[in-house]
PDB file of C-alpha atoms in Angstrom:
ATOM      1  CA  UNK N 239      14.057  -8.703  10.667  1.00 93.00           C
ATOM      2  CA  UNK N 240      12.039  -5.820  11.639  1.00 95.00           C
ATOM      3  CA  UNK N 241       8.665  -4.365  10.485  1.00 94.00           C
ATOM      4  CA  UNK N 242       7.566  -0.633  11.339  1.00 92.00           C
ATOM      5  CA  UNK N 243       3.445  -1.182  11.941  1.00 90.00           C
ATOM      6  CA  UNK N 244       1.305   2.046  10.790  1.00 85.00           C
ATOM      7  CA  UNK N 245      -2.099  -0.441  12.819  1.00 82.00           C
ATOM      8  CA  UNK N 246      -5.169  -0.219  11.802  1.00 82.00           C
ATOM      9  CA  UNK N 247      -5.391   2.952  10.180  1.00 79.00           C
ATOM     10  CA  UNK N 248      -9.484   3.486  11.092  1.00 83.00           C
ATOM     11  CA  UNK N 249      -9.083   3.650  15.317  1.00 83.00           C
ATOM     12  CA  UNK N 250      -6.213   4.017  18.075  1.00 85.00           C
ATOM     13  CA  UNK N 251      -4.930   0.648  18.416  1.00 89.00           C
ATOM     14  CA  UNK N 252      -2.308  -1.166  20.302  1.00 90.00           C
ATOM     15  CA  UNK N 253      -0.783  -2.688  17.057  1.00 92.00           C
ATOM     16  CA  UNK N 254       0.860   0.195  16.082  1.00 91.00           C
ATOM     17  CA  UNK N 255       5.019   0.214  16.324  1.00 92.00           C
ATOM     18  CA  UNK N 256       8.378  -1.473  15.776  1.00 96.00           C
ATOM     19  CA  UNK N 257       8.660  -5.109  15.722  1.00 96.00           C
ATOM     20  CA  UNK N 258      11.670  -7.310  15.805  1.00 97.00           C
ATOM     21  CA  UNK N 259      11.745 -11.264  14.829  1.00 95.00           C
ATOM     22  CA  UNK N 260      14.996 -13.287  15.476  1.00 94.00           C
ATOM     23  CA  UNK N 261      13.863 -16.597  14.363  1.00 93.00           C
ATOM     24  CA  UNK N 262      13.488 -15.896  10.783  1.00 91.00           C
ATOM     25  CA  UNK N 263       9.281 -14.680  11.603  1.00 92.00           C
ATOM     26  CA  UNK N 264       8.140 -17.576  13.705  1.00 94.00           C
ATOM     27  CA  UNK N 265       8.081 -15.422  16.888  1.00 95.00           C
ATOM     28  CA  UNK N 266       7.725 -11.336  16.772  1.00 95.00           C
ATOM     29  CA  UNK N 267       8.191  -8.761  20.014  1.00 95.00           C
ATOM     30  CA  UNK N 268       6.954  -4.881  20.219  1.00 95.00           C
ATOM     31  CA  UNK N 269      10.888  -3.376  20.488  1.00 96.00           C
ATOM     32  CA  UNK N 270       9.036   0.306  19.825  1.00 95.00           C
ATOM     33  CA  UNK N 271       5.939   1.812  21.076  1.00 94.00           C
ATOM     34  CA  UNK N 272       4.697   5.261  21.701  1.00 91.00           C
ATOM     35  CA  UNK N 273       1.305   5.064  21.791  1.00 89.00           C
ATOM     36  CA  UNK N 274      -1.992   3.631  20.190  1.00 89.00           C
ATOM     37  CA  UNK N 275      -2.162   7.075  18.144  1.00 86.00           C
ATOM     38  CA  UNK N 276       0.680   6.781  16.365  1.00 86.00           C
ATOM     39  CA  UNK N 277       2.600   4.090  14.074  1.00 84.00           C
ATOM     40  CA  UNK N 278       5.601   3.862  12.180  1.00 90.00           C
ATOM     41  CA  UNK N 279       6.588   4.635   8.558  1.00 86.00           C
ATOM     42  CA  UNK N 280       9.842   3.791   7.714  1.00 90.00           C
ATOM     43  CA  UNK N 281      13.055   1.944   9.668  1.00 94.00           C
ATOM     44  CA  UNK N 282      16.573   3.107   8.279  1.00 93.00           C
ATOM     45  CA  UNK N 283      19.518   0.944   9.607  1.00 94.00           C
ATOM     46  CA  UNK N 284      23.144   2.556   9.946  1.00 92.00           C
ATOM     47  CA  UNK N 285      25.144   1.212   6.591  1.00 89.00           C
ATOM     48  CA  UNK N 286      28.498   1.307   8.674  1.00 88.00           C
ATOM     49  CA  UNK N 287      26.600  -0.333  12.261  1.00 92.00           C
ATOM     50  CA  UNK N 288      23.396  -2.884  11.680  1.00 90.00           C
ATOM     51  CA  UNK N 289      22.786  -2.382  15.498  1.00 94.00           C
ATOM     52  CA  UNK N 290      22.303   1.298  14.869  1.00 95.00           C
ATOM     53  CA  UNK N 291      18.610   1.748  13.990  1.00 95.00           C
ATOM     54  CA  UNK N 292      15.937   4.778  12.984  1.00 94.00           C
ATOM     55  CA  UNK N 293      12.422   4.406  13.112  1.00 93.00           C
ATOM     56  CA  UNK N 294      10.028   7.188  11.955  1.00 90.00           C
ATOM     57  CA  UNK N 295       7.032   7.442  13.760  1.00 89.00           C
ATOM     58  CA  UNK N 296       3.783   8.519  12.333  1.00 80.00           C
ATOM     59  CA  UNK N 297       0.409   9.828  14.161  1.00 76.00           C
ATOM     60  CA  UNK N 298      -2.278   9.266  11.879  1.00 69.00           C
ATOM     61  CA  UNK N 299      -6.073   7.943  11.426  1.00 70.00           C
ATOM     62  CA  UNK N 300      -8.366   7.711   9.385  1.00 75.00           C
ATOM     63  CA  UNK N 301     -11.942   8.605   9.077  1.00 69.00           C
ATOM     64  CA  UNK N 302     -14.822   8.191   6.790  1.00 75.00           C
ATOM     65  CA  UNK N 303     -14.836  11.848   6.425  1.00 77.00           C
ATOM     66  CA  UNK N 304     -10.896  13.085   6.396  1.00 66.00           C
ATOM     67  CA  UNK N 305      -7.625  11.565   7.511  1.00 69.00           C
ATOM     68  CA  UNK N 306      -5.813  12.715  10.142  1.00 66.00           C
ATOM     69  CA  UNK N 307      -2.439  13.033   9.588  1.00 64.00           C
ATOM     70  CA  UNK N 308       0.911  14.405  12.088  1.00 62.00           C
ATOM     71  CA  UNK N 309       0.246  15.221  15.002  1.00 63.00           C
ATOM     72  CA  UNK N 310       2.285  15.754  18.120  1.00 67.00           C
ATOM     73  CA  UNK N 311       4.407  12.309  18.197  1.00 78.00           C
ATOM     74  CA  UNK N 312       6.353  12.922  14.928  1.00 81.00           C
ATOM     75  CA  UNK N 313       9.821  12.266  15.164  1.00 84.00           C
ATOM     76  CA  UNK N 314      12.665  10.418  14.820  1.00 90.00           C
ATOM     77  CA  UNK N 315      14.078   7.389  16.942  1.00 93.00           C
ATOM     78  CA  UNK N 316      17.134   5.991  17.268  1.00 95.00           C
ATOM     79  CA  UNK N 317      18.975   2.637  18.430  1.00 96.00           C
ATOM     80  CA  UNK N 318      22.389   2.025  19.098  1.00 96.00           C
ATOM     81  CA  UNK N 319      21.964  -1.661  20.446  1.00 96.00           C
ATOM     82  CA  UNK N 320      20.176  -3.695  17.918  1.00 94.00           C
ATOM     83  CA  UNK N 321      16.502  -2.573  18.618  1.00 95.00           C
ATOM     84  CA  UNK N 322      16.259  -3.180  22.026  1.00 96.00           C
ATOM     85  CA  UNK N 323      16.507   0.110  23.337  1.00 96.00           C
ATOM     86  CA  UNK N 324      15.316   3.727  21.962  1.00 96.00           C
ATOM     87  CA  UNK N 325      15.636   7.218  21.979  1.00 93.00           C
ATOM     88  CA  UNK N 326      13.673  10.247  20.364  1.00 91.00           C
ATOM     89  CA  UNK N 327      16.510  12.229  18.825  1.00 89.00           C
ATOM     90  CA  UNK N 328      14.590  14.726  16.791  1.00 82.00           C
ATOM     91  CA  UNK N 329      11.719  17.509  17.326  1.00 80.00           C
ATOM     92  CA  UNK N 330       8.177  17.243  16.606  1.00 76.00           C
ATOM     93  CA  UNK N 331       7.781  17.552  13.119  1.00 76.00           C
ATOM     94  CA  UNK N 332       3.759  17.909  13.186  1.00 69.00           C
ATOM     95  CA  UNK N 333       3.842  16.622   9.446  1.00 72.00           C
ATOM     96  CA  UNK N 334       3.772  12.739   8.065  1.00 74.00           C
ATOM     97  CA  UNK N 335       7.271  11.785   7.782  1.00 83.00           C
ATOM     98  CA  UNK N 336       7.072   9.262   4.507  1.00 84.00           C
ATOM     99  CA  UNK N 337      10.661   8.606   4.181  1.00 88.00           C
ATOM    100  CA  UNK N 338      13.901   8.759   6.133  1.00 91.00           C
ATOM    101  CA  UNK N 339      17.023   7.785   3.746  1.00 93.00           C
ATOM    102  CA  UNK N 340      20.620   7.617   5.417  1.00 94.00           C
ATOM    103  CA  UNK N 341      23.827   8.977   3.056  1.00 94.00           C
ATOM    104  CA  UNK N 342      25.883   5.568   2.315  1.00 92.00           C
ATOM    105  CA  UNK N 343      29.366   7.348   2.138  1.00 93.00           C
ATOM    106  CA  UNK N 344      28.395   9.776   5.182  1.00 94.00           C
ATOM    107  CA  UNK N 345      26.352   8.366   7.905  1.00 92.00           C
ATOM    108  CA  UNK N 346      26.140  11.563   9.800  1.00 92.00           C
ATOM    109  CA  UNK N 347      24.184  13.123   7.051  1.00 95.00           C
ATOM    110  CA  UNK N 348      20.546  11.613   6.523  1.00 94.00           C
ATOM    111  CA  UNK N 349      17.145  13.066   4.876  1.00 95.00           C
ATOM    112  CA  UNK N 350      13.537  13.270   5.761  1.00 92.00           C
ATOM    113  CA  UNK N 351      10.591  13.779   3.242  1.00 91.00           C
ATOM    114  CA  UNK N 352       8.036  15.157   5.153  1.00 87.00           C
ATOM    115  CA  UNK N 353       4.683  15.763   3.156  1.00 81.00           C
ATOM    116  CA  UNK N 354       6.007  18.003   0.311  1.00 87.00           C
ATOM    117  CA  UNK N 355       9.544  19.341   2.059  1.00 91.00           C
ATOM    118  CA  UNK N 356      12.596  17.768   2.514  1.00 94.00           C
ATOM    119  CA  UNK N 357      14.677  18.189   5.938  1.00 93.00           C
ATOM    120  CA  UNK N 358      18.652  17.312   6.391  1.00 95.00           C
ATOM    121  CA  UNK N 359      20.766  16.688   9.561  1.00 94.00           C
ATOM    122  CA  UNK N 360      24.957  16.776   8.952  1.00 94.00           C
ATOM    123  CA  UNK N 361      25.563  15.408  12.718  1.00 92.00           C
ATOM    124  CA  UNK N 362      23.597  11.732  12.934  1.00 89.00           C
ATOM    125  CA  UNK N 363      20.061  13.576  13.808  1.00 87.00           C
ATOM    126  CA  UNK N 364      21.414  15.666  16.760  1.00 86.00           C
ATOM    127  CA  UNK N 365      19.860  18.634  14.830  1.00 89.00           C
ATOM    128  CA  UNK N 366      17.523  18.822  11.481  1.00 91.00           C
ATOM    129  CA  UNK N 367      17.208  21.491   9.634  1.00 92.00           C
ATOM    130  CA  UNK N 368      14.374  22.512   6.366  1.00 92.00           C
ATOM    131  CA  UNK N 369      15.889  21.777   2.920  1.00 94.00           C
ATOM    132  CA  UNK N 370      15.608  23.944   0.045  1.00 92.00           C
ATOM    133  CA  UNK N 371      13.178  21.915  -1.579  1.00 93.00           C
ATOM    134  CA  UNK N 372       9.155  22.404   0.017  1.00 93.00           C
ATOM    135  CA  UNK N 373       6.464  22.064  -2.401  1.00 91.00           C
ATOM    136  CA  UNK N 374       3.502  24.048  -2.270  1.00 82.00           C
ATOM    137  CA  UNK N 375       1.355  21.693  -3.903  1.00 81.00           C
ATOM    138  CA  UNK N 376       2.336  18.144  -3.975  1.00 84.00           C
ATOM    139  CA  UNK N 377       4.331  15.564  -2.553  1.00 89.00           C
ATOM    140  CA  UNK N 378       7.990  13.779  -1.781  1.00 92.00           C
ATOM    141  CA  UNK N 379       7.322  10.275  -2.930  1.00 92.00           C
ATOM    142  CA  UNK N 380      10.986   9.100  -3.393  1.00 93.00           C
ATOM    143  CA  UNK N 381      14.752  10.103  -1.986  1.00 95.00           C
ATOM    144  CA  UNK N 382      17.501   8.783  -3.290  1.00 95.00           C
ATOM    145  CA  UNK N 383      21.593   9.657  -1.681  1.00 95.00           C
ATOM    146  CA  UNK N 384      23.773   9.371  -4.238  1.00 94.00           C
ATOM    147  CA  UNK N 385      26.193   6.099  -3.331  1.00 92.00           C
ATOM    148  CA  UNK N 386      29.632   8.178  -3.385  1.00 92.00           C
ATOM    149  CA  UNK N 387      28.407  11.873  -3.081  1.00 94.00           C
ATOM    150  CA  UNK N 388      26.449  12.532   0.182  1.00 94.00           C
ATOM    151  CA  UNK N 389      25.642  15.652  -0.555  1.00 95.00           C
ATOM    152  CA  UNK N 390      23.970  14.850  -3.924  1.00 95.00           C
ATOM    153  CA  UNK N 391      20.298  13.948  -3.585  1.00 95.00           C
ATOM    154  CA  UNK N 392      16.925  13.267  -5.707  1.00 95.00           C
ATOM    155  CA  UNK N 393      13.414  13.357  -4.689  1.00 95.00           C
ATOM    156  CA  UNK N 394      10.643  12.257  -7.050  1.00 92.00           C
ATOM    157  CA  UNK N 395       7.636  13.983  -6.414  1.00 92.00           C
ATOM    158  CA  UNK N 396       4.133  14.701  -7.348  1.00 90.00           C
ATOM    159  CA  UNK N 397       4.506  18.099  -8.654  1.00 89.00           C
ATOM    160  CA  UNK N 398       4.687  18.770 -12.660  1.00 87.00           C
ATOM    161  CA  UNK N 399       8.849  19.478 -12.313  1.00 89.00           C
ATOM    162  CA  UNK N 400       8.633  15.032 -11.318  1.00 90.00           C
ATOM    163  CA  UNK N 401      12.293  14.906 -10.328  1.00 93.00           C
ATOM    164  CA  UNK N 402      14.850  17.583  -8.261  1.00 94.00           C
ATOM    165  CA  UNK N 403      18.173  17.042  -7.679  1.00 95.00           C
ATOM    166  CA  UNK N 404      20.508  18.707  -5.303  1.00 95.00           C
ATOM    167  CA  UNK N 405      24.200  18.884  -5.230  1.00 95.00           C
ATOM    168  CA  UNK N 406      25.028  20.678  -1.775  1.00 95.00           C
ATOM    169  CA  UNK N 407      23.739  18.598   0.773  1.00 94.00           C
ATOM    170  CA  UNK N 408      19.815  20.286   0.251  1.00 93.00           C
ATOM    171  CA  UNK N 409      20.877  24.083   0.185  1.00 94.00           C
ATOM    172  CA  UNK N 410      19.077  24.285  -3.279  1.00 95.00           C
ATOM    173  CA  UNK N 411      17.494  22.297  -5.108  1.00 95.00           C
ATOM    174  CA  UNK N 412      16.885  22.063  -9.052  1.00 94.00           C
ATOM    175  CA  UNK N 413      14.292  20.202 -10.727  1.00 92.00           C
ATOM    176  CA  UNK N 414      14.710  18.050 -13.779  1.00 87.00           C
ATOM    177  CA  UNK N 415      11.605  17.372 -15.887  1.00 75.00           C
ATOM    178  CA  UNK N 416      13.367  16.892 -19.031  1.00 76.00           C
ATOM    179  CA  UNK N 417      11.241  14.742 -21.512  1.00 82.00           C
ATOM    180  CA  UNK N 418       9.756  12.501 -18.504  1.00 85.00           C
ATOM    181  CA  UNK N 419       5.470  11.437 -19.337  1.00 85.00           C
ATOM    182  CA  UNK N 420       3.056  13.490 -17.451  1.00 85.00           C
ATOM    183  CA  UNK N 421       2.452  11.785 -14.458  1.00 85.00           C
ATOM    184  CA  UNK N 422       4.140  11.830 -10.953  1.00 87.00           C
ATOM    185  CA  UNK N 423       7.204  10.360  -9.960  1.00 89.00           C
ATOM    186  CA  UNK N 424       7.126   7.566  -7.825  1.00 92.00           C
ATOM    187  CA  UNK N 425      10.270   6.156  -7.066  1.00 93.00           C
ATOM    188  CA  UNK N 426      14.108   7.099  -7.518  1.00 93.00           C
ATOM    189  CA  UNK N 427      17.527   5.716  -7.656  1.00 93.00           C
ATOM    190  CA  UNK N 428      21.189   6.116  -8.021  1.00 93.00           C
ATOM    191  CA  UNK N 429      23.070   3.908  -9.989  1.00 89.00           C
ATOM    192  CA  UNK N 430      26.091   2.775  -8.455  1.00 80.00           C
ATOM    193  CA  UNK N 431      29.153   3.033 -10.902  1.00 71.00           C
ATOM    194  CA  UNK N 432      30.751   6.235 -12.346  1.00 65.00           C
ATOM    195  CA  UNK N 433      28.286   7.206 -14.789  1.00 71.00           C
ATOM    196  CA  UNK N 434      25.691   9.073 -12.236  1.00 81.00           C
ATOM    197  CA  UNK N 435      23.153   7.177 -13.923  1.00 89.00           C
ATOM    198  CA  UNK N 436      19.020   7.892 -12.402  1.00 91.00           C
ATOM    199  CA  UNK N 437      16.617   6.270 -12.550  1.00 91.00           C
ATOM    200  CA  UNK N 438      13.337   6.944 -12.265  1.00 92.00           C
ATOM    201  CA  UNK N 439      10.253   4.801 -11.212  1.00 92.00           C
ATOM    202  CA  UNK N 440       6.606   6.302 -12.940  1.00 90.00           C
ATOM    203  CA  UNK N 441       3.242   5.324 -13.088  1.00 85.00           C
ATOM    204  CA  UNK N 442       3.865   3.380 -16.092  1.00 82.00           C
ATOM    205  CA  UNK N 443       7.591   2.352 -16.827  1.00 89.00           C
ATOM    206  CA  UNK N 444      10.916   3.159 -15.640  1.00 90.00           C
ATOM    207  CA  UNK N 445      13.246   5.526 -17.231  1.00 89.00           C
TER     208      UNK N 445
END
């Protein structure tokens, strides 16, 4: 099991990082640390290779007057043994990465929501490039890789279009409000089977 630690959100602290139990939680170690500045957000593990790891890290804190958020220690890490070892494979995104989601069918292709854009890599996170989707007001709260397709992606978001959906790996994007309630879109999901059913995750219901 392993936990990616934001810390205490309100001072640097030596909390922040990856942690790894192997005894079911009795015991925990620090597998990932950069510094007391900076945390982690989300952990993504390789569908095809458990051992193969990716850890977001996160350089944020938060004061009684403002929050501040990215900084110079945003990136993406990387395992290949389990947790034990790591490597930054990414560049400095300056932004707060909220969530890293790996393509099922097509490990080599993964996607970042950072604040309100989404970024792609085709080749396992030797390069990342911007997506066509970058909001100007709002966020990415949700990505979801379709199961079969790993070019087909939605992101529910915080903007008044909710939901966008993409169908060439992140080139473009198109959004799809439809009839959806007027509030933001939290959450997002692919069904598995045929049908290319979504579903979508709201303030108050599921639809």
């Amino acid at each position: 099991v392993f936990v990616a630690a934001i810390g205490q959100a309100f001072s640097p602290n030596p909390e922040r990082g990856v942690y790894r139990t192997r005894d079911g939680g009795k015991s925990w170690e620090k597998v990932l640390f950069i510094s007391d500045q900076t945390g982690f957000s989300d952990l993504e593990f390789m569908p095809s290779n458990p051992n193969i790891i990716y850890a977001a890290a996160w350089m944020a804190e938060r004061k009684p007057w403002t929050i501040k958020s990215g900084g110079t220690e945003n990136g993406i890490y990387k395992s290949v043994d389990g947790g034990s070892n790591w490597t930054s494979i990414s560049q400095n995104f300056g932004d707060d990465i909220d969530e890293l989601k790996i393509a099922p069918s097509d490990n080599n292709k993964m996607y970042l929501a950072i604040d309100g854009a989404l970024w792609y890599t085709t080749n396992g996170g030797l390069i990342w490039s911007p997506s066509g989707l970058n909001l100007s007001s709002g966020r990415i709260n949700s990505i979801a890789v379709h199961p079969s397709d790993p070019d087909k992606i939605a992101a529910a978001t915080t903007s008044s279009n909710k939901v966008y959906i993409s169908t060439n790996g992140g080139l473009t994007f198109t959004p799809i409000p439809w009839d959806l309630p007027n509030f933001s879109a939290q959450a997002v999901a692919w069904q598995n089977n045929a049908e290319d059913g979504l579903y979508v995750g709201m303030n108050y219901g599921i639809y």
